[in-house]
PDB file of C-alpha atoms in Angstrom:
ATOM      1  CA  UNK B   1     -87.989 -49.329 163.831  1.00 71.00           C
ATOM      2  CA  UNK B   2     -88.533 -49.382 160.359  1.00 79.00           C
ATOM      3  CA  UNK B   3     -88.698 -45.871 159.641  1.00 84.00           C
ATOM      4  CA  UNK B   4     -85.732 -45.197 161.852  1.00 87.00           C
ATOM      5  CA  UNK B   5     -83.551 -47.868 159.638  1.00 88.00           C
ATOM      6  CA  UNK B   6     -85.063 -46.113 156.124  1.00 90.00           C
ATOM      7  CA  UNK B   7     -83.762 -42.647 157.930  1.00 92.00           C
ATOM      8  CA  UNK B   8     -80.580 -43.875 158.221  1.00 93.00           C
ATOM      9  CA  UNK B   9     -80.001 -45.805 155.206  1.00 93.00           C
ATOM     10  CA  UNK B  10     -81.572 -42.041 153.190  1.00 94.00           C
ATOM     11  CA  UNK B  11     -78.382 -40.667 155.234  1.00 96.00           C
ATOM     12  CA  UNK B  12     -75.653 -42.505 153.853  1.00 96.00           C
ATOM     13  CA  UNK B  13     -77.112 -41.441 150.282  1.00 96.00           C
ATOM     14  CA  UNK B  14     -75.121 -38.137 150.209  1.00 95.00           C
ATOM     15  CA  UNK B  15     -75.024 -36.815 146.914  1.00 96.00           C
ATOM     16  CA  UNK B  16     -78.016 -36.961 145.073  1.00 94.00           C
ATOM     17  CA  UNK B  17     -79.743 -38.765 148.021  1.00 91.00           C
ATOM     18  CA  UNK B  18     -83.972 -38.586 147.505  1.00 92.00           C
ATOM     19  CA  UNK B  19     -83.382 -40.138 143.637  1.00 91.00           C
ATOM     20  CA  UNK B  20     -80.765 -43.173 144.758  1.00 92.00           C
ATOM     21  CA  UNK B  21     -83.265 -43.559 147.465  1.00 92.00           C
ATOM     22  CA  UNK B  22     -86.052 -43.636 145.328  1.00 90.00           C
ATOM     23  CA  UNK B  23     -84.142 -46.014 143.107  1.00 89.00           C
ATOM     24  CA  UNK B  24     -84.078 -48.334 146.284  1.00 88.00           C
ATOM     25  CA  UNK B  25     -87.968 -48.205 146.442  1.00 87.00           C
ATOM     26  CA  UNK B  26     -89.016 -48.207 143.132  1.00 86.00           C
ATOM     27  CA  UNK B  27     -86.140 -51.836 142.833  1.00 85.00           C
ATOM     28  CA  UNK B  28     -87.873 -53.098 145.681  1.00 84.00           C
ATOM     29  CA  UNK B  29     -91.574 -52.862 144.817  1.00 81.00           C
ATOM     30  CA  UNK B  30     -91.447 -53.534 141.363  1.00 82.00           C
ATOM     31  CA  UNK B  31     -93.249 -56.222 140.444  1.00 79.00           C
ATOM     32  CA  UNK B  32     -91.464 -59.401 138.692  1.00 80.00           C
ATOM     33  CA  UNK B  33     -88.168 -59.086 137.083  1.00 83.00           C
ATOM     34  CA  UNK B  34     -86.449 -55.635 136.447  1.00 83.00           C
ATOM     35  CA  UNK B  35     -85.015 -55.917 132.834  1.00 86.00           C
ATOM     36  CA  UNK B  36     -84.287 -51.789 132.308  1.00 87.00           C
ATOM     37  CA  UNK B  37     -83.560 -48.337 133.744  1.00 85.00           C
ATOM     38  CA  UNK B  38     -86.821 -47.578 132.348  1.00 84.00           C
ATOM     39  CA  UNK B  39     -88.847 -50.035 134.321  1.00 82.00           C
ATOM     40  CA  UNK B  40     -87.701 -48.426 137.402  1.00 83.00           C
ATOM     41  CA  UNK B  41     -88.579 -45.500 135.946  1.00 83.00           C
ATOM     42  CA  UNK B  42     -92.180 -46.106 135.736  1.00 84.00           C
ATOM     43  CA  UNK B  43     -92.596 -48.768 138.797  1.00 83.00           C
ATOM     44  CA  UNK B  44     -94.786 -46.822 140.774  1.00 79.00           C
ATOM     45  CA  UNK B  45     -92.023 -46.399 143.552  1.00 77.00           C
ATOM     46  CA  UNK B  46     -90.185 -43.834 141.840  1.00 80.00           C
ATOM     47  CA  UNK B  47     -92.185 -40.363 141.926  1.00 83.00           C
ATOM     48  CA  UNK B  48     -89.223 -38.812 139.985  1.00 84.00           C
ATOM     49  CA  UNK B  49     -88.872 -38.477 136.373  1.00 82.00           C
ATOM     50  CA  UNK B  50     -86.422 -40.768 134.141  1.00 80.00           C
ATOM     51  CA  UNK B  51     -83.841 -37.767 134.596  1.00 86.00           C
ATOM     52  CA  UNK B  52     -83.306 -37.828 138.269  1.00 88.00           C
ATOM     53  CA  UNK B  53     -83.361 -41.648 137.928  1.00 86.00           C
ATOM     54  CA  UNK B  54     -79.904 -40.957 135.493  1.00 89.00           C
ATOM     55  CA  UNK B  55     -79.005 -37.939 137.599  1.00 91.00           C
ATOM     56  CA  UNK B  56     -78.952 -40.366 140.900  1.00 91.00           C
ATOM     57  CA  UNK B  57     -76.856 -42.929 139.333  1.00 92.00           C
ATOM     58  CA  UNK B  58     -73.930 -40.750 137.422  1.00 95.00           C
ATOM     59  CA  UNK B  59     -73.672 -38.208 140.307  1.00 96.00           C
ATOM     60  CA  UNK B  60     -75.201 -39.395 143.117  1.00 95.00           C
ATOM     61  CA  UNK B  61     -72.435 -40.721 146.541  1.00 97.00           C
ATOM     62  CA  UNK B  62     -73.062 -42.918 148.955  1.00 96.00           C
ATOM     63  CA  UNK B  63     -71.261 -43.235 152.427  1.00 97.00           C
ATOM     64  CA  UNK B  64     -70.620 -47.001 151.657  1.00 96.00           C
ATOM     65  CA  UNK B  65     -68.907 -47.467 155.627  1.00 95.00           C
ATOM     66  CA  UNK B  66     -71.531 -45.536 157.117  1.00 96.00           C
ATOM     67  CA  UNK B  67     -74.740 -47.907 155.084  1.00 94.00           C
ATOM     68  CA  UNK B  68     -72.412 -51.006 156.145  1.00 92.00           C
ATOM     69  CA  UNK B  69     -72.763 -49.887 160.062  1.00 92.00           C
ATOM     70  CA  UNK B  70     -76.367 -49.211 158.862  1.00 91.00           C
ATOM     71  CA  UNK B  71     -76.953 -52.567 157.638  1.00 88.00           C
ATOM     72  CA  UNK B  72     -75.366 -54.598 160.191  1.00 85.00           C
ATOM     73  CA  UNK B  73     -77.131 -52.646 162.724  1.00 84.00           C
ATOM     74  CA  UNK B  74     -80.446 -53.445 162.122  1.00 78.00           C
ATOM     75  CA  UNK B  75     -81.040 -56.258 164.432  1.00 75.00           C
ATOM     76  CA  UNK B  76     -83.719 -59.091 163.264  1.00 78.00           C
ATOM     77  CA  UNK B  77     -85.605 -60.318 165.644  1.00 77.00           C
ATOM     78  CA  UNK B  78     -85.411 -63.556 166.474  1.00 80.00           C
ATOM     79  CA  UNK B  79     -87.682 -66.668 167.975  1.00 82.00           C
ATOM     80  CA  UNK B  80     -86.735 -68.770 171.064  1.00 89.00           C
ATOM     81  CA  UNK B  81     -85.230 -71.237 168.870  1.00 90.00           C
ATOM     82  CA  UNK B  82     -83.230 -68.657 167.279  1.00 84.00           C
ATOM     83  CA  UNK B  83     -84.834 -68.678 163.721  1.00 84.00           C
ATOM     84  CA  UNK B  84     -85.329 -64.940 162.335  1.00 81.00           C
ATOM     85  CA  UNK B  85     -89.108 -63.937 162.390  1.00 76.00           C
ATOM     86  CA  UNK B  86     -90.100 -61.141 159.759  1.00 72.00           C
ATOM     87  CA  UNK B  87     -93.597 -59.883 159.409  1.00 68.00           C
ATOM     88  CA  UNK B  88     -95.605 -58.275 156.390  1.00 69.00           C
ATOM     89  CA  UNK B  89     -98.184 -56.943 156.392  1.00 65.00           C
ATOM     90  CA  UNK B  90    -100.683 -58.537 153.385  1.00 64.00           C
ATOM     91  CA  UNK B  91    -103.902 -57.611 154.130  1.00 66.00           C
ATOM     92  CA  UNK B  92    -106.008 -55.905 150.967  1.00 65.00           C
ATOM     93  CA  UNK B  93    -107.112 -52.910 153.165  1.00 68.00           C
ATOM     94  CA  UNK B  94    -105.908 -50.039 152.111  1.00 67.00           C
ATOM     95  CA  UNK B  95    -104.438 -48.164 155.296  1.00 65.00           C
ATOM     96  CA  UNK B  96    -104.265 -44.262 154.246  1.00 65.00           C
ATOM     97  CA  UNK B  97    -103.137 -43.208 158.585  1.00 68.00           C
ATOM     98  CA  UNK B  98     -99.925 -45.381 157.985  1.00 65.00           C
ATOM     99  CA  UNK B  99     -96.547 -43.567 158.404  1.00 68.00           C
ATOM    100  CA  UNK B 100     -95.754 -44.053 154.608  1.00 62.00           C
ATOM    101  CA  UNK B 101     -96.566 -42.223 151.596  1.00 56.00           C
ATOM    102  CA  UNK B 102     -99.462 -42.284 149.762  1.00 55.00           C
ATOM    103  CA  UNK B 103     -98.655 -43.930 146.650  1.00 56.00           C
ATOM    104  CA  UNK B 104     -96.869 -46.727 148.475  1.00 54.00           C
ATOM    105  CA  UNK B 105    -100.348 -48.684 149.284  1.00 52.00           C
ATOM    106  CA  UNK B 106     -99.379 -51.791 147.520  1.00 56.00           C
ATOM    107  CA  UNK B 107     -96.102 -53.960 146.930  1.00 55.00           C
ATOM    108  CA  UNK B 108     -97.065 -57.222 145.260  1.00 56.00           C
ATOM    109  CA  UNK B 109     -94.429 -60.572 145.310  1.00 56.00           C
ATOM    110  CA  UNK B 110     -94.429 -63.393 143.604  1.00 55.00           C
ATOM    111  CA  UNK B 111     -92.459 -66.585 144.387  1.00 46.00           C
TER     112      UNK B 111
END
């Protein structure tokens, strides 16, 4: 489900598409506060170099209706009392069979 809804949401990034969707990543697994282009950059999450991060953001498109069908599509599931249940994974194993890259082992949050 998960990899279907990152499919679609890398399809509505037309222009420019793999960097704005490595901008995505790199936003949401960086650690703490993002203060600078360059942190994203560097956060482990963007396999890029600093130019394609620029290149993504002053040329890149993105099919805004099509990512708001994408977003509202993605159905949460839900308990019998109705409360949305989400699940992470958080063990320390590393896990190199899952259906993800390999540099994407660890996303630490605080809070």
């Amino acid at each position: 489900m998960l990899s279907r809804f990152r499919s679609e949401v890398h399809a509505c990034m037309t222009v420019r598409g793999d960097a704005l969707f490595e901008l995505c990543d790199a936003l949401l697994c960086t650690d703490g506060p993002v203060r600078s282009l360059v942190d994203l950059a560097l956060a482990p999450g963007h396999r890029r170099g600093h130019g394609a991060l620029y290149a993504g953001l002053n040329q890149g498109q993105i099919d805004v209706a099509r990512l708001c069908r994408a977003l509202v599509s993605a159905l949460l599931p839900r308990a019998a009392d109705g409360r949305i249940v989400l699940a992470a994974d958080v063990s320390p194993w590393l896990r190199p069979d899952a259906n993800t890259w390999p540099d994407r082992a660890f996303c630490h949050t605080f809070g």
